[in-house]
Amino acid sequence: MPIKTKEFDDLAINTIRFLAVDGVQKANSGHPGMPMGCAPIAYTLYSKIMNHNPANPKWLNRDRFVLSAGHGSMLLYSILHLSGYEVSMDDLKSFRQWHSKTPGHPEYGLTSGVETTTGPLGQGISNAIGMALAEAHLGAIFNKGDIKILDHFIYGICSDGDLMEGVSHETASLAGHLKLGKIIFFYDNNHISIDGPTSLSFSEDIPKRFESYDWHVQHVTDVNDVDSLLRAVEAAQKVTNKPSLIVTDTHIGYGSPNKHDTAGVHGSPLGEEEVKLTKKNLNWPEDKTFYIPDEVAAFFKEAMADGKKAEDKWNALFETYKKKYPEEAKLFLNLMNGKIGDEWKNKLPLFEDDGKAIATRTSSGKTINAIAPYLPGFLGGSADLHPSTDTFMNDYGSLSTEHYENRSIHYGIREHGMASILNGMACYGGVIPFGATFFVFSDYLRPAIRLGSLSGIRPIYVFTHDSIGLGEDGPTHQPIEHLAAVRAIPKVVVIRPADANESAYAWQAAIEHQGSPVALILTRQKLPVIDQKKYTSAKNLMKGAYILKDCNGTPDVILMASGSEVSITLAAGEKLNAEGVKARVVSFPSWELFDKQPDEYKEKVFPKAVRTRLSVEAGVGMGWIKYVTEDGDSMSLETFGASAPLKDVMKGYGFTADNVYEQTKKLIAKNKK
Ligand SMILES: Cc1ncc(C[n+]2csc(CCOP(=O)(O)OP(=O)(O)O)c2C)c(N)n1
């Protein structure tokens, strides 16, 4: 773009400021302060720095922008509108309204140009780090010495709140360690948060903190000086082996005579009167709302043409790449378009019932390693628990600064950061990311799991040590309420396989699933392999629940269980059948997969007429009533576990085949009365 005068820059910046101010004022709700302070950053990035083509927001090598301070969403919507993305003036005027494309906080998949869902502080910057990790990984695989097809930056703005949140500590630390040099973040250093000045609660030295993470840190003292923003970005771009933080001194509510630098302008409209005073103060026409001066519109139109040129140039580069490296080009496009083929499915391991018990974490590990060669985008990791979760891809090494192409990520003990990075990678595309830890620590990942689900993306979580069955580590490590808690997050698919074969199909279900996260819940302890010659195929796991062993005629009782409790329930069912009790045993690995089945199938598994039903699961019983009905019962665990050997703990809490048998008899007797 041609260099513009300071006057023009100010005009364009004020256009952004007042689109945001007017949007918030019209909605009578929202956060004007941050956009007013940070408008120069958005202007500089979108019109002078970023390689992006608003006409094709999904161009693969575009620079990404992440507004981590998602409450400042009107800043993003305003700059997207001006830049030519599919965000219309009507959309700006419908800010925060029912079904609008301009919700209170940016939502991935809803608005063109929004790269990830932000608002919960700390997530955006962490997602951006996930994007940079995906770029580094895919770049290491596909970039060649002579042609780099993935070579872009990930820009963003983070706020005080972002940097206070623990998750940003986790991920910024990892980003520095992994030398993710494509990250360039502005820190909106306005010294204000909601309660008032940040000095109330925040006094660490941010530059020193980030320097100690091995980030490249700069300081811009006047955000309105576009030249200094440009210079800082240019310097940051040159530092290729460190992420960059540009600490930028800003003023919340800039331009508002009575509200600038106050917490009051953070999350409330300025008010009609103050809007006028602010417009007057910044030489803006007081009588106009949503005003875009012609020269500003024309300037952004020109910038749009630049975007097209940038993409055309990349397209030409990619054509050359295709000719020189046809195989890689094909694979790259397939991965980025989510086309993974079918071959990997034929490689799922089958496990014989040879009398040897095997933990589902172990069979999962075997599955991961069996399919990895046939799933190039499959990218794993764990929060310092690779050996315990059995998630290491043995033939593909640890991802490191020397080997970004490797496929096992060491997240360190940073569960929340791991989940947020998984979200960033899933938004980026090209990879099928999974992350592993103990199930009890799913609480540490929870905010990011929720956001992944809200975003409609599909990270996979491998949660092992899934119940009191883990034994001696005791109640601190024994999940109790966690199945209920993860199932409670809308759309998340939870799968708790019963044995080795179900665990292999659980992976198939997870990889084939689209549109929401999948949690695989696996055991530490060994489980018998359910004989595939004798019982229904484990492939039926894909239906969420299936009749594992049936009885003749209408059942007297339906027993249902998930995970490690299936084999004891099966044993109880066999004993009951032998005694002439018509007991049906249902393996029930996933509520969410089952709920999606047609009504006829549901009726087949759980006929409405049979209401004597018992669920068996070593966790809180919350939610099972939907399947067992009011006439049924649940064998569950409504208290914390205990530190003792596995057998004692399971027995102590009643999870034995004998007790399932006893409880079933009791239930049948009760319902006969
Ligand atoms: C995890 C999380 N906690 C709390 C909030 C509510 N909230 C929104 S913005 C904010 C802090 C505002 O301060 P800052 O981040 O400095 O933004 P600024 O006021 O400068 O725009 C808070 C607590 C949130 N969005 N996310």
XYZ file of C-alpha atoms and ligand atoms in Angstrom:
699
model
C 0.000 0.000 0.000
C 1.186 3.550 -0.641
C 2.368 5.369 2.467
C -0.381 7.596 3.733
C -0.180 10.826 5.611
C -0.642 10.952 9.358
C -3.923 12.772 8.737
C -5.189 9.931 6.617
C -4.083 7.322 9.139
C -5.974 9.199 11.837
C -9.063 9.385 9.657
C -9.009 5.632 9.023
C -8.323 4.864 12.662
C -11.156 7.091 13.796
C -13.442 5.373 11.305
C -12.730 2.078 13.050
C -13.100 3.682 16.485
C -16.479 5.146 15.730
C -17.855 2.098 13.928
C -17.129 0.284 17.181
C -18.514 3.067 19.357
C -21.682 3.353 17.251
C -22.133 -0.418 17.139
C -21.964 -0.693 20.906
C -24.177 2.354 21.372
C -26.827 1.013 18.972
C -26.842 -2.369 20.693
C -26.807 -0.511 23.993
C -24.452 -3.241 25.111
C -20.821 -4.148 24.579
C -17.252 -3.016 25.116
C -16.231 0.223 23.400
C -13.099 0.987 25.424
C -10.742 -1.605 23.983
C -11.560 -0.891 20.296
C -11.111 2.843 20.897
C -7.670 2.213 22.323
C -6.519 -0.474 19.895
C -7.994 0.794 16.593
C -4.532 1.838 15.320
C -3.252 -1.716 15.737
C -6.141 -3.191 13.754
C -5.730 -0.544 11.066
C -2.001 -1.092 10.731
C -2.217 -4.887 10.675
C -5.112 -5.263 8.267
C -4.208 -2.524 5.805
C -0.429 -2.427 5.897
C 0.971 -5.651 7.192
C -1.155 -8.736 6.854
C -1.165 -10.907 3.756
C -4.820 -11.749 3.571
C -7.486 -11.867 0.932
C -10.908 -10.926 2.281
C -12.431 -12.400 -0.895
C -11.064 -15.773 0.192
C -10.911 -15.815 3.983
C -9.768 -19.447 3.940
C -6.718 -18.928 1.733
C -4.311 -21.459 3.195
C -1.258 -19.247 3.532
C -3.049 -16.172 4.872
C -1.731 -14.397 7.894
C -4.003 -15.132 10.824
C -5.314 -12.578 13.279
C -6.612 -13.543 16.718
C -8.402 -11.039 18.910
C -7.627 -12.658 22.213
C -9.344 -9.828 24.061
C -12.598 -11.013 22.497
C -14.699 -8.531 24.438
C -13.381 -5.942 21.976
C -15.242 -7.779 19.212
C -16.551 -4.583 17.590
C -12.942 -3.774 16.759
C -12.691 -7.008 14.800
C -16.084 -6.677 13.126
C -15.332 -3.072 12.121
C -11.972 -3.883 10.566
C -13.393 -6.992 8.862
C -16.166 -4.867 7.371
C -13.787 -2.178 6.144
C -11.355 -4.747 4.764
C -14.063 -6.356 2.635
C -14.888 -9.534 4.524
C -18.462 -10.747 4.529
C -19.432 -8.508 7.402
C -21.891 -5.965 6.090
C -22.923 -2.597 7.442
C -26.197 -4.246 8.469
C -24.180 -6.807 10.384
C -22.381 -4.014 12.234
C -25.736 -2.468 13.023
C -26.997 -5.838 14.299
C -24.197 -6.215 16.838
C -25.246 -8.608 19.627
C -28.673 -9.247 18.112
C -30.493 -12.567 17.686
C -28.880 -14.678 14.950
C -26.532 -11.914 13.844
C -23.057 -12.571 12.466
C -21.742 -10.141 15.021
C -22.254 -11.788 18.399
C -20.988 -10.347 21.675
C -17.720 -12.222 21.336
C -16.208 -13.580 18.106
C -17.371 -17.098 17.260
C -15.439 -19.415 14.990
C -17.408 -20.637 11.988
C -20.041 -17.939 12.265
C -18.303 -14.859 10.909
C -16.016 -14.733 7.915
C -12.497 -13.771 8.992
C -12.883 -14.911 12.600
C -10.112 -17.468 13.139
C -11.137 -18.758 16.551
C -13.698 -18.198 19.285
C -12.535 -15.749 21.916
C -13.907 -13.992 24.965
C -12.899 -16.274 27.808
C -9.604 -14.552 28.524
C -6.337 -16.330 27.894
C -7.806 -18.651 25.275
C -7.177 -16.582 22.136
C -3.447 -16.155 22.617
C -3.225 -19.845 23.491
C -5.198 -20.832 20.390
C -2.828 -18.661 18.343
C 0.074 -20.625 19.781
C -1.695 -23.803 18.655
C -2.006 -22.328 15.175
C 1.694 -21.511 15.145
C 2.500 -25.039 16.241
C 0.347 -26.474 13.444
C 2.054 -24.172 10.957
C 5.498 -25.183 12.207
C 4.592 -28.884 12.020
C 3.001 -28.790 8.569
C 5.673 -26.396 7.303
C 8.396 -28.819 8.375
C 6.678 -31.566 6.407
C 5.681 -29.678 3.295
C 8.005 -26.691 2.887
C 10.993 -27.309 0.653
C 14.308 -25.483 0.538
C 13.253 -23.717 -2.637
C 9.518 -23.308 -1.996
C 7.775 -22.529 1.232
C 4.068 -23.062 0.839
C 3.281 -22.383 4.469
C 4.963 -19.206 5.522
C 2.764 -16.733 7.306
C 2.445 -14.931 10.619
C -0.095 -15.203 13.370
C -0.925 -11.782 14.726
C -3.097 -10.889 17.619
C -4.022 -8.569 20.419
C -4.088 -9.685 24.029
C -5.145 -7.719 27.066
C -4.262 -7.542 30.742
C -6.901 -10.168 31.421
C -5.348 -12.515 28.876
C -1.971 -12.223 30.509
C -3.335 -12.618 34.024
C -5.070 -15.883 33.164
C -3.077 -18.986 34.010
C -3.551 -20.562 30.614
C -1.543 -17.800 28.929
C 1.329 -18.482 31.314
C 1.270 -22.137 30.294
C 1.113 -21.589 26.566
C 3.415 -18.571 26.329
C 6.002 -20.590 28.200
C 5.667 -23.471 25.746
C 5.677 -21.137 22.735
C 8.979 -19.659 23.862
C 10.401 -23.094 24.503
C 9.365 -24.290 21.055
C 10.631 -21.076 19.440
C 7.396 -20.385 17.598
C 8.676 -17.341 15.778
C 5.579 -16.753 13.660
C 3.616 -15.370 16.578
C 3.444 -11.602 16.821
C 1.142 -10.357 19.552
C 0.350 -6.857 20.648
C -0.282 -6.453 24.354
C -2.924 -3.803 25.004
C -1.127 -2.227 27.939
C -3.846 0.139 29.129
C -3.463 -0.463 32.871
C -7.216 -0.872 33.245
C -9.409 -3.887 33.826
C -12.945 -4.163 35.158
C -12.381 -3.474 38.832
C -10.262 -0.424 38.078
C -6.527 0.055 37.585
C -4.623 -3.176 37.060
C -2.376 -2.115 39.960
C -5.103 -3.530 42.205
C -3.970 -7.033 41.371
C -1.263 -7.125 38.709
C 2.257 -5.904 39.220
C 4.633 -8.332 37.572
C 7.010 -7.040 34.961
C 5.418 -8.271 31.731
C 8.452 -7.646 29.484
C 10.701 -9.520 31.905
C 8.176 -12.317 32.193
C 8.022 -12.785 28.439
C 11.764 -12.383 28.035
C 12.226 -15.173 30.513
C 9.938 -17.326 28.370
C 12.391 -16.500 25.564
C 10.026 -14.248 23.670
C 11.242 -11.232 21.730
C 9.796 -8.223 23.522
C 9.440 -4.648 22.321
C 7.761 -1.587 23.722
C 5.698 0.892 21.727
C 4.875 3.910 23.820
C 2.315 5.561 21.560
C -0.201 3.306 19.871
C -1.382 6.160 17.684
C 2.006 6.367 16.030
C 1.423 4.017 13.096
C 5.075 4.214 12.049
C 6.246 2.865 15.368
C 3.735 -0.002 15.098
C 5.048 -0.785 11.626
C 8.652 -0.684 12.761
C 7.898 -2.961 15.692
C 6.186 -5.515 13.473
C 9.027 -5.427 10.975
C 11.516 -6.045 13.756
C 9.374 -8.859 15.135
C 9.122 -10.503 11.722
C 12.884 -10.622 11.504
C 13.202 -12.567 14.727
C 12.322 -15.981 13.405
C 13.277 -18.092 16.397
C 11.208 -16.366 19.072
C 7.563 -15.448 19.430
C 7.111 -11.695 19.711
C 5.258 -9.572 22.187
C 4.847 -5.909 21.402
C 3.929 -4.196 24.645
C 1.875 -1.282 23.436
C 0.832 1.583 25.685
C -2.776 2.374 24.941
C -5.643 4.279 26.477
C -8.927 2.525 27.068
C -11.746 4.682 25.684
C -9.261 6.845 23.791
C -10.809 10.147 22.786
C -13.660 10.142 25.246
C -13.291 13.366 27.275
C -14.881 11.946 30.416
C -14.256 8.219 30.179
C -10.835 7.563 28.692
C -8.492 5.678 30.998
C -11.411 4.593 33.183
C -12.761 1.144 33.923
C -16.238 2.476 33.192
C -15.597 2.492 29.448
C -14.513 -1.150 29.419
C -17.902 -2.791 29.154
C -20.639 -0.171 28.834
C -21.762 2.004 25.950
C -20.434 5.545 26.168
C -23.954 6.977 26.274
C -25.411 9.264 23.591
C -23.998 12.407 25.146
C -20.473 11.059 25.585
C -20.506 9.646 22.047
C -21.135 13.169 20.762
C -18.460 14.669 22.987
C -15.983 12.025 21.838
C -16.746 12.628 18.177
C -16.318 16.347 18.714
C -13.060 15.770 20.553
C -11.656 13.706 17.671
C -13.002 16.043 14.971
C -15.563 13.529 13.815
C -18.978 14.584 12.473
C -21.190 14.503 15.553
C -24.407 13.955 13.645
C -23.207 10.898 11.739
C -23.322 7.300 12.876
C -21.622 4.314 11.234
C -19.854 6.845 9.043
C -17.151 5.756 6.603
C -15.481 8.635 4.732
C -15.172 7.936 0.998
C -11.394 8.094 0.982
C -11.241 5.518 3.764
C -13.564 3.184 1.875
C -11.492 3.688 -1.276
C -8.265 2.977 0.598
C -9.531 -0.330 1.953
C -10.796 -1.275 -1.497
C -7.291 -0.783 -2.821
C -5.932 -2.844 0.035
C -8.334 -5.596 -0.958
C -6.807 -5.669 -4.420
C -3.419 -6.108 -2.753
C -4.834 -9.092 -0.892
C -5.929 -10.706 -4.118
C -2.479 -10.110 -5.588
C -0.871 -11.741 -2.565
C -3.017 -14.807 -2.962
C -2.452 -14.920 -6.740
C 1.264 -14.864 -6.078
C 0.934 -17.758 -3.659
C -1.260 -19.659 -6.107
C 1.461 -19.340 -8.727
C 4.016 -20.540 -6.196
C 1.813 -23.481 -5.350
C 1.495 -24.354 -9.050
C 5.279 -24.598 -9.254
C 5.282 -26.675 -6.081
C 2.658 -28.977 -7.556
C 4.807 -29.579 -10.609
C 7.974 -30.203 -8.641
C 6.410 -32.062 -5.739
C 3.134 -33.518 -6.978
C 2.785 -36.108 -4.208
C 3.361 -33.598 -1.435
C 1.038 -31.065 -3.044
C -1.740 -33.615 -3.219
C -1.257 -34.712 0.352
C -1.073 -31.118 1.570
C -4.380 -30.230 -0.071
C -6.008 -33.413 1.164
C -4.940 -32.731 4.724
C -5.978 -29.101 4.654
C -9.355 -30.157 3.246
C -9.760 -32.852 5.865
C -9.579 -35.700 3.336
C -7.882 -38.554 5.124
C -8.888 -41.561 3.006
C -9.947 -44.955 4.328
C -6.787 -46.990 4.446
C -6.127 -46.305 8.131
C -9.394 -47.988 9.035
C -8.120 -51.289 7.699
C -5.157 -51.007 10.031
C -7.139 -50.914 13.258
C -5.780 -53.749 15.381
C -7.948 -56.681 16.342
C -7.439 -58.235 19.738
C -7.989 -61.941 20.377
C -9.361 -63.237 23.627
C -6.237 -65.239 24.418
C -6.845 -65.102 28.127
C -4.555 -62.116 28.559
C -6.125 -58.993 29.953
C -5.144 -55.650 28.454
C -5.852 -52.116 29.638
C -7.735 -49.896 27.215
C -4.944 -47.312 27.503
C -2.596 -49.994 26.177
C -4.858 -51.116 23.347
C -5.414 -47.445 22.521
C -1.649 -47.004 22.321
C -1.404 -49.968 19.978
C -4.184 -48.490 17.875
C -2.511 -45.077 17.698
C 0.706 -46.679 16.527
C -1.051 -48.949 14.049
C -2.932 -46.166 12.288
C -0.353 -43.364 12.544
C 1.535 -44.336 9.357
C -1.700 -44.092 7.384
C -2.879 -40.827 8.937
C -0.220 -38.209 8.196
C -2.032 -35.357 9.945
C -2.487 -37.331 13.155
C -0.613 -35.317 15.758
C -0.494 -36.413 19.366
C 0.743 -35.163 22.646
C 0.420 -35.425 26.361
C 0.805 -33.281 29.434
C 3.906 -35.086 30.664
C 2.161 -38.438 30.722
C 3.140 -40.183 27.512
C 4.219 -43.399 29.268
C 1.148 -43.465 31.511
C -1.380 -42.606 28.824
C 0.314 -44.754 26.195
C 0.095 -42.072 23.572
C 3.601 -41.860 22.152
C 3.896 -42.506 18.425
C 6.939 -44.699 18.494
C 8.041 -44.244 14.905
C 7.602 -40.507 14.770
C 9.608 -39.045 17.627
C 9.160 -36.037 19.868
C 8.238 -32.740 18.293
C 11.027 -30.275 19.024
C 12.619 -27.154 17.614
C 14.910 -29.403 15.572
C 12.071 -31.659 14.506
C 8.778 -29.876 14.117
C 7.785 -32.674 11.745
C 7.728 -35.180 14.601
C 4.379 -36.189 15.915
C 4.384 -36.465 19.688
C 4.148 -33.144 21.480
C 5.449 -32.742 25.002
C 3.115 -30.178 26.495
C 4.730 -30.357 29.888
C 2.432 -30.248 32.869
C 0.135 -27.744 31.207
C -3.243 -29.429 30.735
C -5.272 -26.287 30.201
C -2.709 -24.931 27.776
C -2.662 -28.251 25.936
C -6.427 -28.144 25.395
C -6.324 -24.569 24.207
C -3.464 -25.355 21.836
C -5.465 -28.335 20.519
C -8.282 -25.900 19.727
C -5.892 -23.618 17.863
C -4.535 -26.538 15.860
C -8.029 -27.783 15.060
C -9.062 -24.313 13.848
C -5.908 -24.150 11.749
C -6.683 -27.437 9.994
C -4.428 -29.969 8.301
C -3.927 -31.916 11.518
C -5.956 -34.300 13.656
C -4.726 -33.246 17.075
C -5.082 -35.200 20.273
C -3.884 -34.531 23.800
C -3.629 -36.893 26.726
C -3.703 -36.805 30.493
C -5.365 -38.513 33.449
C -9.144 -38.267 33.365
C -9.291 -36.669 36.804
C -7.444 -33.685 35.338
C -10.060 -33.138 32.675
C -11.162 -30.403 35.078
C -7.973 -28.571 34.195
C -8.847 -28.685 30.489
C -12.513 -27.951 30.899
C -12.690 -24.283 29.780
C -11.012 -25.169 26.504
C -13.094 -28.319 25.985
C -16.194 -26.186 26.276
C -14.845 -23.649 23.786
C -13.817 -26.382 21.371
C -17.341 -27.662 21.433
C -18.831 -24.215 21.029
C -16.481 -23.668 18.081
C -17.602 -26.832 16.332
C -14.096 -28.248 16.076
C -12.897 -31.761 16.840
C -9.870 -32.060 19.093
C -9.548 -35.524 20.656
C -8.764 -36.021 24.334
C -7.237 -39.239 25.586
C -8.214 -39.488 29.237
C -6.768 -42.510 30.978
C -6.905 -43.721 34.601
C -10.612 -43.411 34.237
C -12.028 -44.544 37.590
C -11.351 -45.826 41.083
C -9.970 -48.789 39.164
C -6.650 -46.996 38.992
C -6.110 -48.147 42.561
C -3.423 -46.998 44.948
C -2.998 -43.413 43.767
C -6.191 -42.827 45.676
C -9.046 -40.341 45.659
C -7.009 -37.371 44.411
C -6.488 -39.265 41.169
C -9.725 -41.230 40.948
C -12.365 -39.645 38.722
C -15.857 -39.740 40.186
C -17.979 -36.924 38.763
C -15.906 -36.519 35.627
C -17.944 -38.613 33.218
C -21.035 -36.638 34.178
C -19.096 -33.386 33.962
C -17.723 -33.996 30.469
C -21.038 -35.404 29.249
C -22.675 -32.215 30.526
C -20.817 -30.081 27.988
C -23.113 -29.816 24.978
C -22.072 -31.714 21.879
C -18.897 -33.284 23.317
C -18.795 -36.973 22.412
C -17.633 -39.116 25.330
C -16.583 -42.695 24.576
C -15.660 -45.178 27.292
C -14.752 -48.443 25.596
C -15.229 -51.772 27.371
C -12.159 -53.570 26.136
C -9.308 -53.602 23.652
C -11.441 -54.051 20.553
C -13.886 -51.368 21.563
C -10.943 -49.042 22.161
C -9.752 -49.549 18.578
C -13.210 -48.690 17.258
C -13.389 -45.773 19.680
C -10.472 -44.298 17.763
C -12.293 -44.859 14.502
C -15.384 -43.154 15.881
C -13.288 -40.233 17.156
C -11.441 -39.703 13.895
C -14.562 -39.983 11.773
C -16.549 -37.657 13.992
C -16.733 -34.016 12.949
C -17.971 -30.840 14.535
C -17.283 -31.312 18.232
C -14.591 -32.648 20.547
C -14.306 -36.328 21.377
C -13.127 -37.623 24.754
C -11.809 -41.184 24.954
C -12.041 -42.501 28.492
C -9.590 -45.339 29.075
C -8.484 -47.586 31.884
C -5.195 -47.915 33.638
C -6.101 -51.405 34.787
C -6.146 -54.486 32.594
C -9.488 -55.708 31.337
C -10.468 -59.022 29.774
C -10.848 -59.006 26.009
C -14.475 -59.729 25.196
C -14.558 -62.774 22.937
C -15.524 -61.581 19.468
C -16.507 -65.091 18.417
C -18.983 -65.417 21.224
C -20.357 -61.911 21.620
C -21.535 -59.096 19.364
C -18.823 -57.329 17.386
C -17.107 -54.428 19.127
C -17.595 -52.473 15.926
C -21.051 -51.716 17.233
C -19.358 -49.254 19.560
C -19.939 -46.807 16.730
C -23.644 -46.912 17.570
C -22.963 -45.796 21.119
C -24.728 -48.750 22.736
C -25.411 -52.255 21.537
C -26.714 -55.590 22.741
C -23.577 -57.412 23.730
C -25.368 -60.535 24.874
C -29.038 -61.142 24.518
C -31.516 -63.531 26.083
C -34.342 -65.446 24.461
C -37.549 -63.457 24.199
C -38.439 -60.228 25.954
C -35.865 -59.481 28.648
C -36.808 -59.487 32.321
C -34.049 -57.001 32.841
C -31.629 -54.928 30.796
C -28.172 -54.475 32.245
C -26.072 -51.699 30.803
C -22.526 -50.670 31.548
C -19.610 -48.724 30.158
C -15.864 -49.293 30.176
C -14.379 -51.523 32.824
C -17.786 -52.331 34.252
C -18.937 -54.095 31.081
C -17.058 -57.332 31.719
C -18.369 -57.707 35.279
C -21.861 -56.899 34.079
C -21.515 -59.472 31.335
C -20.435 -62.073 33.872
C -23.441 -61.210 36.035
C -25.709 -61.427 32.983
C -24.349 -64.860 32.109
C -25.014 -66.095 35.633
C -28.558 -64.719 35.584
C -29.246 -66.293 32.209
C -27.943 -69.603 33.440
C -30.497 -69.400 36.215
C -33.268 -68.717 33.751
C -33.485 -64.955 34.312
C -33.831 -63.288 30.952
C -31.084 -60.683 31.195
C -29.940 -58.592 28.265
C -26.483 -57.059 28.550
C -25.841 -53.803 26.735
C -22.396 -52.351 26.266
C -22.929 -48.609 26.478
C -19.707 -46.756 25.615
C -21.212 -43.475 24.438
C -24.459 -41.712 25.263
C -23.906 -39.135 22.559
C -23.354 -41.670 19.764
C -26.365 -43.664 20.924
C -28.628 -40.612 21.124
C -27.983 -40.007 17.423
C -29.288 -43.445 16.392
C -32.682 -43.851 14.735
C -35.638 -44.467 17.047
C -36.069 -48.045 15.778
C -32.551 -48.913 16.841
C -33.047 -47.323 20.240
C -36.266 -49.274 20.676
C -34.474 -52.458 19.686
C -31.800 -52.005 22.350
C -34.052 -50.561 25.032
C -37.677 -51.597 24.351
C -39.984 -49.145 26.081
C -41.890 -52.057 27.555
C -38.861 -53.218 29.533
C -38.344 -50.812 32.385
C -36.433 -53.009 34.767
C -32.987 -51.772 33.918
C -29.731 -51.413 35.760
C -26.761 -49.275 34.826
C -23.294 -50.050 36.138
C -20.637 -47.375 35.998
C -17.919 -46.493 38.518
C -18.794 -42.828 38.740
C -21.702 -40.648 39.845
C -25.004 -41.943 38.552
C -26.143 -38.532 37.378
C -27.860 -38.772 34.021
C -28.292 -42.541 33.803
C -31.971 -42.254 34.708
C -32.656 -41.292 31.115
C -31.684 -44.815 30.118
C -32.675 -46.876 33.145
C -36.069 -45.126 33.629
C -37.694 -44.412 36.988
C -38.288 -48.132 37.412
C -34.627 -48.913 37.008
C -31.591 -48.347 39.151
C -27.957 -47.338 38.860
C -24.938 -48.900 40.455
C -22.785 -45.830 40.824
C -20.348 -44.109 43.103
C -21.561 -41.050 44.960
C -18.503 -40.379 47.063
C -14.758 -40.067 46.636
C -12.616 -43.129 46.098
C -9.883 -44.599 48.253
C -6.222 -45.431 48.114
C -5.873 -49.199 48.006
C -5.105 -51.978 45.558
C -7.462 -52.120 42.592
C -9.269 -55.280 43.619
C -9.976 -53.972 47.106
C -11.216 -50.628 45.841
C -13.516 -52.187 43.235
C -14.825 -54.690 45.727
C -15.123 -52.112 48.472
C -17.381 -49.977 46.331
C -19.381 -52.912 45.038
C -18.135 -53.135 41.481
C -17.954 -56.903 41.213
C -19.868 -59.375 39.070
C -21.376 -60.874 42.226
C -22.712 -57.563 43.382
C -24.132 -56.719 39.946
C -25.874 -60.089 40.100
C -27.233 -59.363 43.605
C -28.410 -55.874 42.750
C -30.135 -57.150 39.623
C -32.004 -59.789 41.583
C -33.090 -57.160 44.089
C -34.297 -54.840 41.362
C -36.248 -57.590 39.638
C -37.826 -58.582 42.938
C -38.727 -54.980 43.734
C -40.373 -54.448 40.354
C -42.339 -57.692 40.650
C -44.132 -56.457 43.761
C -11.780 -16.174 31.827
C -12.504 -14.878 31.902
N -12.742 -14.331 33.100
C -13.437 -13.176 33.203
C -13.914 -12.551 32.095
C -14.747 -11.291 32.219
N -13.934 -10.163 31.731
C -14.069 -9.678 30.511
S -12.916 -8.524 30.161
C -12.241 -8.654 31.706
C -11.023 -7.895 32.098
C -10.873 -6.632 31.417
O -9.584 -6.163 31.522
P -8.590 -6.226 30.291
O -8.348 -7.617 29.938
O -7.421 -5.406 30.661
O -9.384 -5.569 29.117
P -9.675 -4.002 28.912
O -10.559 -3.577 30.030
O -8.374 -3.327 28.922
O -10.365 -3.959 27.603
C -12.929 -9.581 32.462
C -12.603 -9.902 33.872
C -13.634 -13.154 30.849
N -14.047 -12.624 29.698
N -12.912 -14.290 30.787
